[in-house]
Amino acid sequence: MAVRDGRRGAVGDRLGVVPPRGSELRFRTVHGYRRAFRVGGSGPPMVLVHGIGDSSATWEAVLPALARRHLVIAPDLLGHGHSDKPRADYSVAAYANGIRDLLGVLGVPRATLVGHSLGGGVVMQFAYQYPDRTERLVLVGTGGAGPDVTPLLRAASLPGAQALLAALQLPPVRWQAGLVVETLRVLGTGLGRDAADLLRLLDGVPDATARAALIRTLRAVVDWRGQVVTMLDRCYLTRGMPTLLVWGGRDAVVPVGHAYTAHRAMPGSRLEIFDEAGYFPFHSDPARFVGLLEEFVETTEPARWSPEQWRQLLRCPAPAATSARSGPVSAT
């Protein structure tokens, strides 16, 4: 993967030529902060938004394949990856605004949005705030469909968590953490299925600035009792918005029960369960994941909302989630 700085006068604020295969890491400055993003391919735009503590690198298993038919843009959210990590607003709404502004700088007016975990909440919020810029939604193990979440995230929201994260970077403690994660893997637990990724997330917060940004992000969505934000009260707004839900059947971070709750609350949504996958179904079976996204895009028409249609939808919400009609469910 190549790295290129975004300051190229001939291209200006647009994307310019992007690699037809693979991806390239680029940078843009938005509101004074440097934003990193991976880009590749050409065609209808698709935006991939990672989860908490992660980065755009998480999509490398699927990005080149998706780039065969799409212009794929995978940002590092503020506070994550190669993007700046200021003392700033790390709420879901602020992240949605950040995606809007980055796409504006890149000259991308509309896109299919794909979000994992926290990223799912971000793209759902983006669709709520900017329906005219959202063509489709793909929510992967997304947050916001219930309070339940792994105790690890609850603990990380408590006072002293930043010091604990710092301790985990010390070689002896890091070795012990790796041993625990490996034991979970050998025992066949849900968290163990994501052992390599869990260790990768630990390595993604190597300094105090990164740890502070992570804790601020986490506390915006989770406390000791679980998730504190919800999308269920606005799920009816996906009526007329093609929506695909993808979940790991053994997700120990965001339980698979949330998938069925969200599916019932989203009229016409489609649910796909990767039975043997954990928190990262697109890592467990990238070929199936890519095939699902391509088939979903090919068989659905992009949403087209006018301001008046959106006003009418807000005035006349859908029936309660328990009676809303949902699309198909597939579990393999």
Coordinates of C-alpha atoms in Angstrom, one line a residue:
M1 CA 0.0 0.0 0.0
A2 CA 1.4 3.4 -1.0
V3 CA 1.2 6.5 1.2
R4 CA 0.6 9.9 -0.4
D5 CA 0.1 13.3 1.1
G6 CA -3.1 15.2 0.0
R7 CA -1.4 18.5 -0.8
R8 CA -1.2 18.3 -4.6
G9 CA -2.1 21.6 -6.2
A10 CA -3.2 20.1 -9.6
V11 CA -5.7 17.9 -7.9
G12 CA -7.0 20.5 -5.5
D13 CA -9.6 19.2 -3.1
R14 CA -10.7 16.3 -5.3
L15 CA -9.6 12.7 -5.2
G16 CA -7.7 12.7 -8.5
V17 CA -6.4 9.4 -9.8
V18 CA -6.8 6.5 -7.4
P19 CA -5.4 3.0 -7.6
P20 CA -7.6 0.6 -9.5
R21 CA -6.6 -2.2 -7.2
G22 CA -5.6 -2.3 -3.6
S23 CA -5.7 1.0 -1.7
E24 CA -3.7 4.1 -1.0
L25 CA -3.4 6.0 2.2
R26 CA -4.1 9.7 1.8
F27 CA -4.6 12.8 4.0
R28 CA -6.8 15.9 3.9
T29 CA -7.0 18.7 6.5
V30 CA -10.6 19.4 7.6
H31 CA -11.3 22.1 10.2
G32 CA -7.6 22.2 11.0
Y33 CA -7.3 18.5 11.7
R34 CA -5.5 16.0 9.5
R35 CA -7.8 13.2 8.4
A36 CA -6.4 10.0 7.0
F37 CA -8.4 7.7 4.6
R38 CA -7.8 4.8 2.3
V39 CA -9.1 5.0 -1.2
G40 CA -9.2 2.7 -4.2
G41 CA -11.2 1.7 -7.3
S42 CA -13.8 3.5 -9.3
G43 CA -17.5 3.4 -9.8
P44 CA -20.4 4.1 -7.4
P45 CA -19.0 5.4 -4.1
M46 CA -18.9 3.1 -1.0
V47 CA -17.7 4.4 2.4
L48 CA -16.4 1.9 5.0
V49 CA -16.3 3.1 8.6
H50 CA -14.4 1.2 11.2
G51 CA -15.3 0.5 14.9
I52 CA -14.0 1.9 18.1
G53 CA -10.2 1.6 18.7
D54 CA -9.7 0.4 15.1
S55 CA -8.7 2.1 11.9
S56 CA -9.3 1.9 8.1
A57 CA -6.7 -0.9 8.0
T58 CA -9.4 -3.3 9.3
W59 CA -11.0 -3.2 5.8
E60 CA -7.9 -4.3 3.9
A61 CA -9.2 -7.9 3.7
V62 CA -12.2 -6.7 1.6
L63 CA -11.3 -3.3 0.2
P64 CA -9.3 -4.5 -2.9
A65 CA -12.2 -6.8 -4.0
L66 CA -14.8 -4.1 -3.4
A67 CA -12.7 -1.6 -5.4
R68 CA -13.2 -3.7 -8.5
R69 CA -16.7 -2.2 -8.9
H70 CA -16.7 0.8 -6.5
L71 CA -14.9 3.9 -5.5
V72 CA -14.1 2.8 -2.0
I73 CA -13.2 5.4 0.7
A74 CA -12.3 4.1 4.2
P75 CA -11.6 7.0 6.7
D76 CA -9.7 6.8 9.9
L77 CA -12.1 8.5 12.3
L78 CA -10.8 11.4 14.3
G79 CA -8.8 10.0 17.2
H80 CA -8.1 6.8 15.4
G81 CA -5.4 5.4 13.1
H82 CA -3.4 8.0 11.3
S83 CA -5.9 10.8 11.8
D84 CA -5.2 13.5 14.4
K85 CA -6.2 12.9 18.0
P86 CA -7.1 16.2 19.5
R87 CA -9.1 17.0 22.6
A88 CA -12.4 17.3 20.8
D89 CA -15.9 16.1 20.4
Y90 CA -16.0 12.3 19.9
S91 CA -19.7 11.8 19.9
V92 CA -21.5 9.7 17.2
A93 CA -23.1 12.9 15.8
A94 CA -19.7 14.6 15.6
Y95 CA -18.3 11.6 13.7
A96 CA -21.2 11.7 11.3
N97 CA -20.5 15.4 10.6
G98 CA -16.8 14.5 10.1
I99 CA -17.7 11.9 7.4
R100 CA -20.0 14.5 5.7
D101 CA -17.2 17.1 5.7
L102 CA -14.5 14.7 4.4
L103 CA -16.8 13.5 1.6
G104 CA -17.5 17.2 0.8
V105 CA -13.8 17.9 0.5
L106 CA -13.4 14.9 -1.7
G107 CA -16.3 15.8 -3.9
V108 CA -18.4 12.8 -3.2
P109 CA -22.1 13.9 -2.9
R110 CA -23.7 10.5 -2.2
A111 CA -22.6 7.0 -1.2
T112 CA -23.5 3.6 0.1
L113 CA -22.3 3.6 3.7
V114 CA -20.9 0.5 5.5
G115 CA -20.2 0.7 9.3
H116 CA -18.8 -1.8 11.8
S117 CA -19.7 -1.5 15.5
L118 CA -19.3 2.2 16.4
G119 CA -19.0 2.8 12.7
G120 CA -22.4 1.3 12.3
G121 CA -23.8 3.8 14.7
V122 CA -21.9 6.6 12.9
V123 CA -23.4 5.7 9.4
M124 CA -26.8 5.3 10.9
Q125 CA -26.5 8.8 12.4
F126 CA -25.2 10.0 9.1
A127 CA -28.3 8.6 7.3
Y128 CA -30.5 10.3 9.9
Q129 CA -28.8 13.7 9.6
Y130 CA -28.1 13.6 5.8
P131 CA -30.7 11.2 4.1
D132 CA -30.2 13.0 0.8
R133 CA -26.5 11.9 0.8
T134 CA -27.2 8.3 1.8
E135 CA -27.9 5.6 -0.9
R136 CA -27.8 2.5 1.2
L137 CA -26.9 1.3 4.7
V138 CA -24.8 -1.8 5.7
L139 CA -24.6 -2.2 9.4
V140 CA -22.0 -4.8 10.7
G141 CA -22.3 -5.8 14.3
T142 CA -23.4 -2.3 14.9
G143 CA -23.9 -0.6 18.3
G144 CA -27.1 1.2 19.4
A145 CA -29.6 -1.7 19.3
G146 CA -29.5 -2.4 23.1
P147 CA -27.6 -1.8 26.3
D148 CA -25.7 -5.1 26.3
V149 CA -22.0 -5.0 25.4
T150 CA -18.9 -6.9 26.5
P151 CA -17.8 -6.2 30.1
L152 CA -14.4 -5.3 28.6
L153 CA -15.8 -2.1 27.1
R154 CA -17.8 -1.3 30.2
A155 CA -14.6 -1.6 32.3
A156 CA -12.7 0.6 29.9
S157 CA -15.2 3.4 30.5
L158 CA -14.5 3.5 34.2
P159 CA -12.1 5.9 35.9
G160 CA -8.5 4.7 35.7
A161 CA -9.0 3.0 32.4
Q162 CA -6.4 5.2 30.7
A163 CA -3.8 4.1 33.2
L164 CA -4.8 0.4 32.7
L165 CA -4.4 0.9 28.9
A166 CA -0.9 2.4 29.5
A167 CA 0.0 -0.6 31.7
L168 CA -1.0 -3.0 28.9
Q169 CA 1.7 -1.5 26.7
L170 CA 4.4 -2.7 29.2
P171 CA 6.1 -5.8 27.9
P172 CA 5.4 -8.1 30.9
V173 CA 1.7 -7.0 31.1
R174 CA 1.4 -7.1 27.3
W175 CA 2.7 -10.7 27.4
Q176 CA 0.2 -11.7 30.1
A177 CA -2.7 -10.1 28.1
G178 CA -1.6 -12.0 25.0
L179 CA -1.6 -15.2 27.1
V180 CA -5.2 -14.5 28.3
V181 CA -6.4 -13.8 24.8
E182 CA -4.7 -16.9 23.4
T183 CA -6.3 -19.0 26.2
L184 CA -9.7 -17.6 25.2
R185 CA -9.0 -18.7 21.6
V186 CA -8.0 -22.2 22.6
L187 CA -11.1 -22.6 24.7
G188 CA -13.2 -21.6 21.6
T189 CA -14.9 -18.6 23.3
G190 CA -16.5 -15.8 21.3
L191 CA -13.8 -13.4 22.3
G192 CA -11.2 -16.0 21.5
R193 CA -12.4 -16.1 17.9
D194 CA -11.2 -12.5 17.6
A195 CA -8.0 -13.0 19.5
A196 CA -5.7 -11.6 16.8
D197 CA -7.8 -8.6 16.3
L198 CA -8.1 -7.9 20.0
L199 CA -4.4 -7.8 20.3
R200 CA -4.2 -5.6 17.2
L201 CA -6.6 -3.1 18.9
L202 CA -4.4 -3.0 21.9
D203 CA -1.4 -2.2 19.7
G204 CA -3.5 0.6 18.1
V205 CA -3.2 2.9 21.2
P206 CA 0.5 3.1 21.8
D207 CA 0.7 6.5 23.4
A208 CA -1.2 8.8 25.8
T209 CA -2.8 10.9 23.1
A210 CA -4.3 7.8 21.4
R211 CA -5.4 6.4 24.7
A212 CA -7.1 9.7 25.7
A213 CA -9.0 9.8 22.3
L214 CA -10.1 6.2 22.7
I215 CA -11.4 6.8 26.2
R216 CA -13.3 9.9 25.1
T217 CA -14.9 8.0 22.2
L218 CA -15.8 5.1 24.4
R219 CA -17.4 7.2 27.2
A220 CA -19.6 8.9 24.6
V221 CA -21.3 5.6 23.9
V222 CA -20.7 3.3 26.8
D223 CA -20.7 3.5 30.6
W224 CA -20.5 0.8 33.4
R225 CA -24.1 -0.3 32.7
G226 CA -23.6 -0.8 28.9
Q227 CA -24.4 1.2 25.8
V228 CA -25.9 4.6 26.5
V229 CA -26.9 5.6 22.9
T230 CA -29.7 4.0 20.9
M231 CA -30.8 4.0 17.3
L232 CA -34.0 2.1 17.9
D233 CA -36.1 5.2 18.3
R234 CA -35.3 6.3 14.8
C235 CA -35.0 3.0 13.0
Y236 CA -38.4 3.6 11.3
L237 CA -36.6 6.2 9.2
T238 CA -34.9 3.4 7.3
R239 CA -38.2 2.9 5.5
G240 CA -37.3 3.4 1.9
M241 CA -33.6 3.1 2.7
P242 CA -32.1 -0.2 1.5
T243 CA -30.6 -1.7 4.7
L244 CA -28.4 -4.8 5.2
L245 CA -27.5 -6.0 8.6
V246 CA -24.5 -8.4 9.0
W247 CA -23.6 -10.0 12.3
G248 CA -21.3 -12.7 13.6
G249 CA -23.3 -15.5 15.3
R250 CA -20.7 -15.7 18.0
D251 CA -20.1 -12.0 18.5
A252 CA -19.1 -11.6 22.1
V253 CA -18.7 -7.8 21.9
V254 CA -22.2 -6.8 20.5
P255 CA -24.5 -9.8 21.0
V256 CA -26.2 -11.3 18.0
G257 CA -29.5 -10.7 19.7
H258 CA -29.1 -7.1 18.8
A259 CA -29.2 -8.0 15.2
Y260 CA -32.7 -9.4 15.4
T261 CA -33.8 -6.4 17.5
A262 CA -32.5 -4.0 14.9
H263 CA -33.9 -6.1 12.0
R264 CA -37.4 -6.0 13.5
A265 CA -37.1 -2.2 14.0
M266 CA -36.0 -1.5 10.4
P267 CA -38.9 -2.0 7.9
G268 CA -37.7 -4.0 4.9
S269 CA -34.2 -4.6 6.2
R270 CA -32.2 -7.7 5.3
L271 CA -30.3 -9.7 8.0
E272 CA -27.3 -12.0 7.3
I273 CA -25.8 -14.0 10.1
F274 CA -22.3 -15.5 9.8
D275 CA -22.9 -18.3 12.3
E276 CA -19.3 -19.1 13.1
A277 CA -17.9 -15.6 13.1
G278 CA -17.3 -13.3 16.0
Y279 CA -17.0 -9.5 16.2
F280 CA -15.4 -9.3 12.7
P281 CA -17.4 -11.3 10.2
F282 CA -15.7 -9.5 7.3
H283 CA -12.4 -10.9 8.6
S284 CA -13.8 -14.4 9.2
D285 CA -15.2 -14.8 5.6
P286 CA -14.1 -11.8 3.5
A287 CA -15.2 -13.5 0.2
R288 CA -18.8 -14.0 1.5
F289 CA -18.8 -10.5 2.9
V290 CA -17.8 -8.9 -0.5
G291 CA -20.3 -11.1 -2.3
L292 CA -23.1 -10.0 0.0
L293 CA -22.3 -6.3 -0.5
E294 CA -22.0 -6.5 -4.2
E295 CA -25.2 -8.5 -4.5
F296 CA -27.0 -6.0 -2.2
V297 CA -25.9 -3.0 -4.3
E298 CA -26.8 -4.7 -7.5
T299 CA -30.3 -5.7 -6.4
T300 CA -31.4 -2.5 -4.7
E301 CA -32.1 1.0 -5.9
P302 CA -30.4 3.8 -4.1
A303 CA -32.6 5.9 -1.8
R304 CA -33.7 9.2 -3.1
W305 CA -35.1 11.5 -0.4
S306 CA -36.5 15.0 -1.0
P307 CA -36.8 17.4 1.9
E308 CA -40.6 17.1 1.7
Q309 CA -40.5 13.3 1.7
W310 CA -38.3 13.4 4.8
R311 CA -40.6 15.8 6.6
Q312 CA -43.6 13.6 5.9
L313 CA -41.7 10.5 7.2
L314 CA -40.9 12.3 10.4
R315 CA -44.5 13.4 10.8
C316 CA -45.9 9.9 10.1
P317 CA -43.6 7.4 11.8
A318 CA -43.9 3.7 11.1
P319 CA -45.6 1.3 13.5
A320 CA -43.8 0.1 16.6
A321 CA -40.8 -2.2 16.1
T322 CA -42.7 -5.3 17.2
S323 CA -45.2 -5.0 14.3
A324 CA -42.9 -3.6 11.6
R325 CA -42.4 -5.8 8.6
S326 CA -38.8 -6.8 8.0
G327 CA -37.0 -8.4 5.1
P328 CA -35.3 -11.8 4.9
V329 CA -33.0 -13.4 7.4
S330 CA -30.1 -15.7 6.4
A331 CA -27.8 -17.6 8.7
T332 CA -25.1 -19.9 7.3

